[in-house]
Amino acid sequence: MKKFLDQISEQVENAFEAAGYDRDMGRVTVSKRPDLCEYQCSGAMAGARRFRRAPMDIAEGAAQKLAGCSMFSEVSVVRPGFLNLKLSGDFIRGYLEEMRTDARFGAEPTDNPQTIVLDYGGPNVAKPLHVGHLRSAVIGESIKRILRWHGDRVIGDIHMGDWGLQMGLVITEVKKRQPDLPYFDPSYSGEYPAEAPFTVEELEEIYPYASARSKQDPAYYAEAMDNTHRLQEGDRGLRALWQHIVAVSVADMKKNYRNLDVDFDLWLGESSVQSLIPGMVRDMKESGLAYESNGALVVDVAEETDSREIPPCIILKSDGAALYTTTDLATLLDREEKYSPDRIIYITDKRQELHFRQVFRTAAKCGIVRPETQLVHIGFGTMNGKDGKPFKTRDGGVMKLSALIGDIREEMLSKISVNTEIGEEEAMQTADQVALAALKYGDLSNQASKDYVFDIERFTSFEGDTGPYILYTIVRIRSILNRYRSEGGTDVRELAVRAPQSAQEKALMLDIAGLSEMLEGAWSDLAPHRICGYIYQLSNDFNSFYHATRILTEEDPDKKEGWIALLSLTERILCACIDLLGFSAPERM
Ligand code: ARG
């Protein structure tokens, strides 16, 4: 089904052509002056020079060809040459009917799907998930759903940090606390215990402790480095201990991500590509693209057009150790080999921009990816507290994700139990669901690259541009539909939409008609905030319509049924949109 705006444009393009002008002059946009018209076309001005005619003349000519066209209720020409358009109720009705009777609201999946690897989440093993990882998970999950809705084949990979010094630090501290474990006994040749020698809580306490101590205690640091090397060299005992660290940590991550309604197809990490590094480095050296500089192995990636200096990409440090960059290059090699993706998209803090620029250029230059593989980094801004500084706990520590979610849940629960008389269990479940919406919407409604202020009060408010407001709107619609059903109304899904009766109803219908256009934009820009903007407007327009219309008490059954159909369509669209954002609505709240 053709997009709404394309259908209108096509009609106006025909008119320009029939009047003797070029089709491209008939492109229509949403009106910038909604007080005057709904859609507008400024092609007459753009084409005036080309045709050496006054724009007013051109516009008049095109307008004449639109006379009597059933798509418009009004076509007017205004200085200096605009075509102002209002749509006929019947045309809008017909379009919405097509949307209503299709499971995808008339938006067909692409016939040119891409294979896309989406690298998001990126938590680090043995370290607690903190709010910095929240954005990657929330934005990534939504982008994944948007791409899939479009029809692309998406492989979501969590790409954990499960290698390197952080693991050596944890191992060192475990050894200090439990020196007698078999993992540290080089002469031990039996099977290692199946049970991990620590809980996840202990693990989360061990890492920060070890990290802080290594900064003050050079001997401790040296030991951690040594353990890191041994692990990387394949020491049997340390490997077995490392596996416990990963398993305990991953089990906890899975729980956390499940609570966030975020999931991954692949649970790979930095460790999974380590075996590819030696061969990759050898090839890079052999091609002459990687060379030694001050003892390190580097690849030049600066380009003439760079406006700021891009330093060489370091592949191996002078002690021969691989880096974050090296692992990302090896991961690219692996992904190319396994999936030959059209695109690989990374979602991290925007402070990693230089890192990805270096990785992407090195990968292209050294032939690690095919020339046609598109590499994209979406860098997001910082989540700040109300003081404008990166979000911290009340006592200034790093905020754990679970604590943050707990806070929102509590806030939501207090609002929900005050508002309704639902039982405790349902209230708790609803609070969870609404809290997740508050959290995700609060994040996704901003353009990803921007910093934003995490404001619990605002995010959990039932009014304004918030997740709870959207859910509240959905619940309101559902309650009307339920009442209609309980009063013996016909099957809601069978009812047809009618032409609008009021300005409010028309505005709501026009919002609905713009769905495909908006989704296409959200897909091409990888921009969940477009969906938020759309459903906020849709909710506002629905609520204006609702306040202006007595729906259930309407005497005329035709009118009433048309409105019920419109409500049901609105509800389905809101639900489809929040699903793309990664949350859902409760039955009541
Ligand atoms: N673990 C990293 C961090 O916490 C993020 C990983 C992002 N993905 C990647 N392929 N580098 O910063």
Tab-separated table of N, CA, C and O in Angstrom, residues 354-425:
chain	number	residue	atom	x	y	z
A	354	LEU	N	36.198	7.779	18.413
A	354	LEU	CA	37.524	7.664	17.788
A	354	LEU	C	37.926	6.199	17.649
A	354	LEU	O	38.456	5.772	16.618
A	355	HIS	N	37.652	5.436	18.682
A	355	HIS	CA	37.954	4.002	18.634
A	355	HIS	C	37.321	3.360	17.391
A	355	HIS	O	37.986	2.659	16.631
A	356	PHE	N	36.035	3.619	17.189
A	356	PHE	CA	35.361	2.971	16.060
A	356	PHE	C	35.845	3.522	14.721
A	356	PHE	O	35.962	2.782	13.747
A	357	ARG	N	36.154	4.800	14.694
A	357	ARG	CA	36.672	5.349	13.452
A	357	ARG	C	37.968	4.617	13.070
A	357	ARG	O	38.162	4.224	11.930
A	358	GLN	N	38.826	4.418	14.064
A	358	GLN	CA	40.092	3.717	13.797
A	358	GLN	C	39.842	2.263	13.383
A	358	GLN	O	40.451	1.775	12.429
A	359	VAL	N	38.942	1.618	14.097
A	359	VAL	CA	38.652	0.210	13.779
A	359	VAL	C	38.081	0.090	12.362
A	359	VAL	O	38.513	-0.750	11.571
A	360	PHE	N	37.128	0.953	12.032
A	360	PHE	CA	36.472	0.861	10.719
A	360	PHE	C	37.482	1.104	9.596
A	360	PHE	O	37.500	0.398	8.590
A	361	ARG	N	38.318	2.111	9.782
A	361	ARG	CA	39.285	2.411	8.727
A	361	ARG	C	40.317	1.299	8.584
A	361	ARG	O	40.686	0.935	7.473
A	362	THR	N	40.774	0.784	9.723
A	362	THR	CA	41.752	-0.305	9.663
A	362	THR	C	41.132	-1.518	8.964
A	362	THR	O	41.756	-2.147	8.111
A	363	ALA	N	39.893	-1.821	9.328
A	363	ALA	CA	39.233	-3.000	8.757
A	363	ALA	C	39.091	-2.863	7.245
A	363	ALA	O	39.320	-3.817	6.496
A	364	ALA	N	38.741	-1.657	6.793
A	364	ALA	CA	38.575	-1.448	5.353
A	364	ALA	C	39.936	-1.522	4.655
A	364	ALA	O	40.102	-2.196	3.644
A	365	LYS	N	40.911	-0.840	5.244
A	365	LYS	CA	42.232	-0.762	4.634
A	365	LYS	C	42.898	-2.133	4.538
A	365	LYS	O	43.524	-2.470	3.536
A	366	CYS	N	42.737	-2.936	5.577
A	366	CYS	CA	43.421	-4.239	5.626
A	366	CYS	C	42.564	-5.367	5.046
A	366	CYS	O	42.914	-6.542	5.192
A	367	GLY	N	41.421	-5.012	4.480
A	367	GLY	CA	40.592	-6.052	3.861
A	367	GLY	C	39.973	-7.020	4.856
A	367	GLY	O	39.636	-8.146	4.505
A	368	ILE	N	39.797	-6.580	6.097
A	368	ILE	CA	39.160	-7.440	7.100
A	368	ILE	C	37.664	-7.541	6.818
A	368	ILE	O	37.030	-8.555	7.078
A	369	VAL	N	37.116	-6.469	6.262
A	369	VAL	CA	35.721	-6.522	5.790
A	369	VAL	C	35.724	-6.286	4.282
A	369	VAL	O	36.648	-5.671	3.746
A	370	ARG	N	34.681	-6.753	3.611
A	370	ARG	CA	34.540	-6.490	2.180
A	370	ARG	C	34.278	-4.999	1.997
A	370	ARG	O	33.713	-4.359	2.895
A	371	PRO	N	34.642	-4.448	0.853
A	371	PRO	CA	34.455	-3.011	0.661
A	371	PRO	C	32.992	-2.590	0.805
A	371	PRO	O	32.694	-1.478	1.217
A	372	GLU	N	32.067	-3.518	0.509
A	372	GLU	CA	30.651	-3.115	0.540
A	372	GLU	C	30.022	-3.239	1.931
A	372	GLU	O	28.888	-2.817	2.137
A	373	THR	N	30.733	-3.813	2.876
A	373	THR	CA	30.156	-3.923	4.226
A	373	THR	C	30.108	-2.536	4.865
A	373	THR	O	31.121	-1.860	4.981
A	374	GLN	N	28.909	-2.158	5.270
A	374	GLN	CA	28.757	-0.833	5.871
A	374	GLN	C	28.986	-0.934	7.375
A	374	GLN	O	28.337	-1.752	8.038
A	375	LEU	N	29.867	-0.113	7.910
A	375	LEU	CA	30.122	-0.133	9.347
A	375	LEU	C	29.600	1.170	9.952
A	375	LEU	O	29.951	2.256	9.503
A	376	VAL	N	28.754	1.021	10.945
A	376	VAL	CA	28.074	2.196	11.489
A	376	VAL	C	28.249	2.238	13.002
A	376	VAL	O	28.063	1.225	13.678
A	377	HIS	N	28.618	3.385	13.515
A	377	HIS	CA	28.657	3.548	14.965
A	377	HIS	C	27.602	4.560	15.387
A	377	HIS	O	27.579	5.676	14.884
A	378	ILE	N	26.720	4.148	16.273
A	378	ILE	CA	25.767	5.097	16.842
A	378	ILE	C	26.277	5.418	18.243
A	378	ILE	O	26.268	4.563	19.132
A	379	GLY	N	26.759	6.636	18.418
A	379	GLY	CA	27.295	7.039	19.711
A	379	GLY	C	26.228	7.801	20.484
A	379	GLY	O	25.679	8.767	19.988
A	380	PHE	N	25.934	7.333	21.679
A	380	PHE	CA	24.891	8.031	22.447
A	380	PHE	C	25.508	8.924	23.519
A	380	PHE	O	26.660	8.743	23.931
A	381	GLY	N	24.722	9.889	23.956
A	381	GLY	CA	25.162	10.852	24.964
A	381	GLY	C	25.073	10.276	26.373
A	381	GLY	O	24.662	9.140	26.583
A	382	THR	N	25.461	11.090	27.326
A	382	THR	CA	25.509	10.661	28.719
A	382	THR	C	24.166	10.859	29.392
A	382	THR	O	23.456	11.820	29.124
A	383	MET	N	23.853	9.949	30.284
A	383	MET	CA	22.665	10.128	31.110
A	383	MET	C	23.103	10.882	32.362
A	383	MET	O	23.901	10.382	33.155
A	384	ASN	N	22.603	12.092	32.509
A	384	ASN	CA	23.006	12.935	33.630
A	384	ASN	C	21.968	12.955	34.736
A	384	ASN	O	20.799	12.660	34.511
A	385	GLY	N	22.423	13.351	35.924
A	385	GLY	CA	21.493	13.590	37.025
A	385	GLY	C	20.938	15.010	36.883
A	385	GLY	O	21.303	15.746	35.966
A	386	LYS	N	20.073	15.388	37.822
A	386	LYS	CA	19.458	16.715	37.733
A	386	LYS	C	20.493	17.832	37.841
A	386	LYS	O	20.242	18.972	37.441
A	387	ASP	N	21.652	17.498	38.426
A	387	ASP	CA	22.708	18.513	38.548
A	387	ASP	C	23.508	18.665	37.255
A	387	ASP	O	24.471	19.412	37.187
A	388	GLY	N	23.109	17.946	36.219
A	388	GLY	CA	23.802	18.067	34.940
A	388	GLY	C	25.079	17.248	34.847
A	388	GLY	O	25.752	17.248	33.825
A	389	LYS	N	25.400	16.528	35.921
A	389	LYS	CA	26.607	15.686	35.895
A	389	LYS	C	26.201	14.217	35.716
A	389	LYS	O	25.085	13.847	36.069
A	390	PRO	N	27.122	13.384	35.198
A	390	PRO	CA	26.780	11.970	35.006
A	390	PRO	C	26.105	11.363	36.233
A	390	PRO	O	26.501	11.615	37.368
A	391	PHE	N	25.065	10.603	35.950
A	391	PHE	CA	24.209	10.072	36.986
A	391	PHE	C	24.953	9.235	38.030
A	391	PHE	O	25.658	8.298	37.715
A	392	LYS	N	24.749	9.579	39.291
A	392	LYS	CA	25.414	8.856	40.387
A	392	LYS	C	24.382	8.483	41.447
A	392	LYS	O	23.264	8.981	41.441
A	393	THR	N	24.797	7.630	42.384
A	393	THR	CA	23.925	7.350	43.526
A	393	THR	C	23.935	8.561	44.456
A	393	THR	O	24.751	9.464	44.290
A	394	ARG	N	23.066	8.529	45.450
A	394	ARG	CA	22.985	9.683	46.351
A	394	ARG	C	24.317	9.966	47.039
A	394	ARG	O	24.677	11.102	47.279
A	395	ASP	N	25.068	8.891	47.325
A	395	ASP	CA	26.351	9.150	47.986
A	395	ASP	C	27.502	9.263	46.976
A	395	ASP	O	28.670	9.163	47.335
A	396	GLY	N	27.167	9.438	45.714
A	396	GLY	CA	28.213	9.759	44.741
A	396	GLY	C	28.846	8.571	44.044
A	396	GLY	O	29.751	8.738	43.229
A	397	GLY	N	28.378	7.350	44.347
A	397	GLY	CA	28.961	6.163	43.710
A	397	GLY	C	28.348	5.900	42.341
A	397	GLY	O	27.425	6.600	41.917
A	398	VAL	N	28.890	4.899	41.673
A	398	VAL	CA	28.327	4.506	40.379
A	398	VAL	C	26.994	3.814	40.621
A	398	VAL	O	26.885	2.906	41.441
A	399	MET	N	25.963	4.271	39.924
A	399	MET	CA	24.621	3.718	40.123
A	399	MET	C	24.504	2.376	39.427
A	399	MET	O	24.755	2.278	38.238
A	400	LYS	N	24.132	1.358	40.193
A	400	LYS	CA	23.895	0.064	39.568
A	400	LYS	C	22.542	0.098	38.886
A	400	LYS	O	21.590	0.700	39.381
A	401	LEU	N	22.482	-0.592	37.763
A	401	LEU	CA	21.249	-0.617	36.996
A	401	LEU	C	20.080	-1.139	37.828
A	401	LEU	O	18.980	-0.581	37.809
A	402	SER	N	20.348	-2.201	38.607
A	402	SER	CA	19.255	-2.789	39.382
A	402	SER	C	18.723	-1.802	40.423
A	402	SER	O	17.515	-1.760	40.684
A	403	ALA	N	19.603	-0.977	40.983
A	403	ALA	CA	19.156	0.015	41.967
A	403	ALA	C	18.292	1.075	41.296
A	403	ALA	O	17.257	1.498	41.818
A	404	LEU	N	18.730	1.465	40.110
A	404	LEU	CA	17.986	2.481	39.367
A	404	LEU	C	16.575	1.986	39.032
A	404	LEU	O	15.577	2.686	39.240
A	405	ILE	N	16.515	0.750	38.569
A	405	ILE	CA	15.212	0.192	38.210
A	405	ILE	C	14.340	0.072	39.461
A	405	ILE	O	13.151	0.378	39.433
A	406	GLY	N	14.959	-0.322	40.558
A	406	GLY	CA	14.232	-0.421	41.824
A	406	GLY	C	13.609	0.918	42.215
A	406	GLY	O	12.454	0.980	42.642
A	407	ASP	N	14.365	1.992	42.041
A	407	ASP	CA	13.863	3.328	42.394
A	407	ASP	C	12.635	3.703	41.565
A	407	ASP	O	11.657	4.230	42.085
A	408	ILE	N	12.716	3.441	40.269
A	408	ILE	CA	11.598	3.804	39.403
A	408	ILE	C	10.361	2.987	39.734
A	408	ILE	O	9.249	3.494	39.791
A	409	ARG	N	10.598	1.708	39.996
A	409	ARG	CA	9.503	0.809	40.321
A	409	ARG	C	8.760	1.287	41.574
A	409	ARG	O	7.536	1.324	41.626
A	410	GLU	N	9.543	1.679	42.563
A	410	GLU	CA	8.965	2.157	43.820
A	410	GLU	C	8.111	3.401	43.600
A	410	GLU	O	6.988	3.514	44.075
A	411	GLU	N	8.666	4.321	42.837
A	411	GLU	CA	7.966	5.569	42.524
A	411	GLU	C	6.640	5.263	41.794
A	411	GLU	O	5.598	5.818	42.113
A	412	MET	N	6.726	4.326	40.851
A	412	MET	CA	5.551	3.980	40.057
A	412	MET	C	4.501	3.326	40.936
A	412	MET	O	3.319	3.614	40.828
A	413	LEU	N	4.958	2.432	41.809
A	413	LEU	CA	4.035	1.707	42.681
A	413	LEU	C	3.270	2.683	43.565
A	413	LEU	O	2.067	2.558	43.751
A	414	SER	N	3.964	3.698	44.078
A	414	SER	CA	3.274	4.649	44.950
A	414	SER	C	2.199	5.389	44.159
A	414	SER	O	1.116	5.642	44.656
A	415	LYS	N	2.466	5.690	42.897
A	415	LYS	CA	1.470	6.404	42.102
A	415	LYS	C	0.301	5.507	41.732
A	415	LYS	O	-0.839	5.944	41.713
A	416	ILE	N	0.621	4.250	41.417
A	416	ILE	CA	-0.425	3.359	40.944
A	416	ILE	C	-1.386	2.961	42.052
A	416	ILE	O	-2.585	3.021	41.899
A	417	SER	N	-0.853	2.631	43.229
A	417	SER	CA	-1.784	2.191	44.278
A	417	SER	C	-2.621	3.347	44.796
A	417	SER	O	-3.721	3.146	45.277
A	418	VAL	N	-2.125	4.564	44.638
A	418	VAL	CA	-2.937	5.709	45.022
A	418	VAL	C	-4.087	5.888	44.036
A	418	VAL	O	-5.194	6.243	44.398
A	419	ASN	N	-3.796	5.586	42.763
A	419	ASN	CA	-4.760	5.874	41.715
A	419	ASN	C	-5.906	4.884	41.559
A	419	ASN	O	-6.935	5.213	41.021
A	420	THR	N	-5.715	3.659	41.973
A	420	THR	CA	-6.756	2.675	41.679
A	420	THR	C	-6.966	1.729	42.843
A	420	THR	O	-6.260	1.771	43.840
A	421	GLU	N	-7.925	0.865	42.675
A	421	GLU	CA	-8.220	-0.078	43.749
A	421	GLU	C	-7.842	-1.498	43.371
A	421	GLU	O	-8.385	-2.456	43.890
A	422	ILE	N	-6.928	-1.633	42.454
A	422	ILE	CA	-6.546	-2.987	42.057
A	422	ILE	C	-5.747	-3.662	43.162
A	422	ILE	O	-5.125	-3.006	43.985
A	423	GLY	N	-5.780	-4.976	43.159
A	423	GLY	CA	-5.112	-5.751	44.205
A	423	GLY	C	-3.606	-5.563	44.190
A	423	GLY	O	-3.040	-5.063	43.225
A	424	GLU	N	-2.989	-5.999	45.296
A	424	GLU	CA	-1.557	-5.737	45.449
A	424	GLU	C	-0.716	-6.398	44.367
A	424	GLU	O	0.178	-5.789	43.797
A	425	GLU	N	-1.067	-7.639	44.057
A	425	GLU	CA	-0.249	-8.365	43.077
A	425	GLU	C	-0.295	-7.703	41.709
A	425	GLU	O	0.733	-7.482	41.071
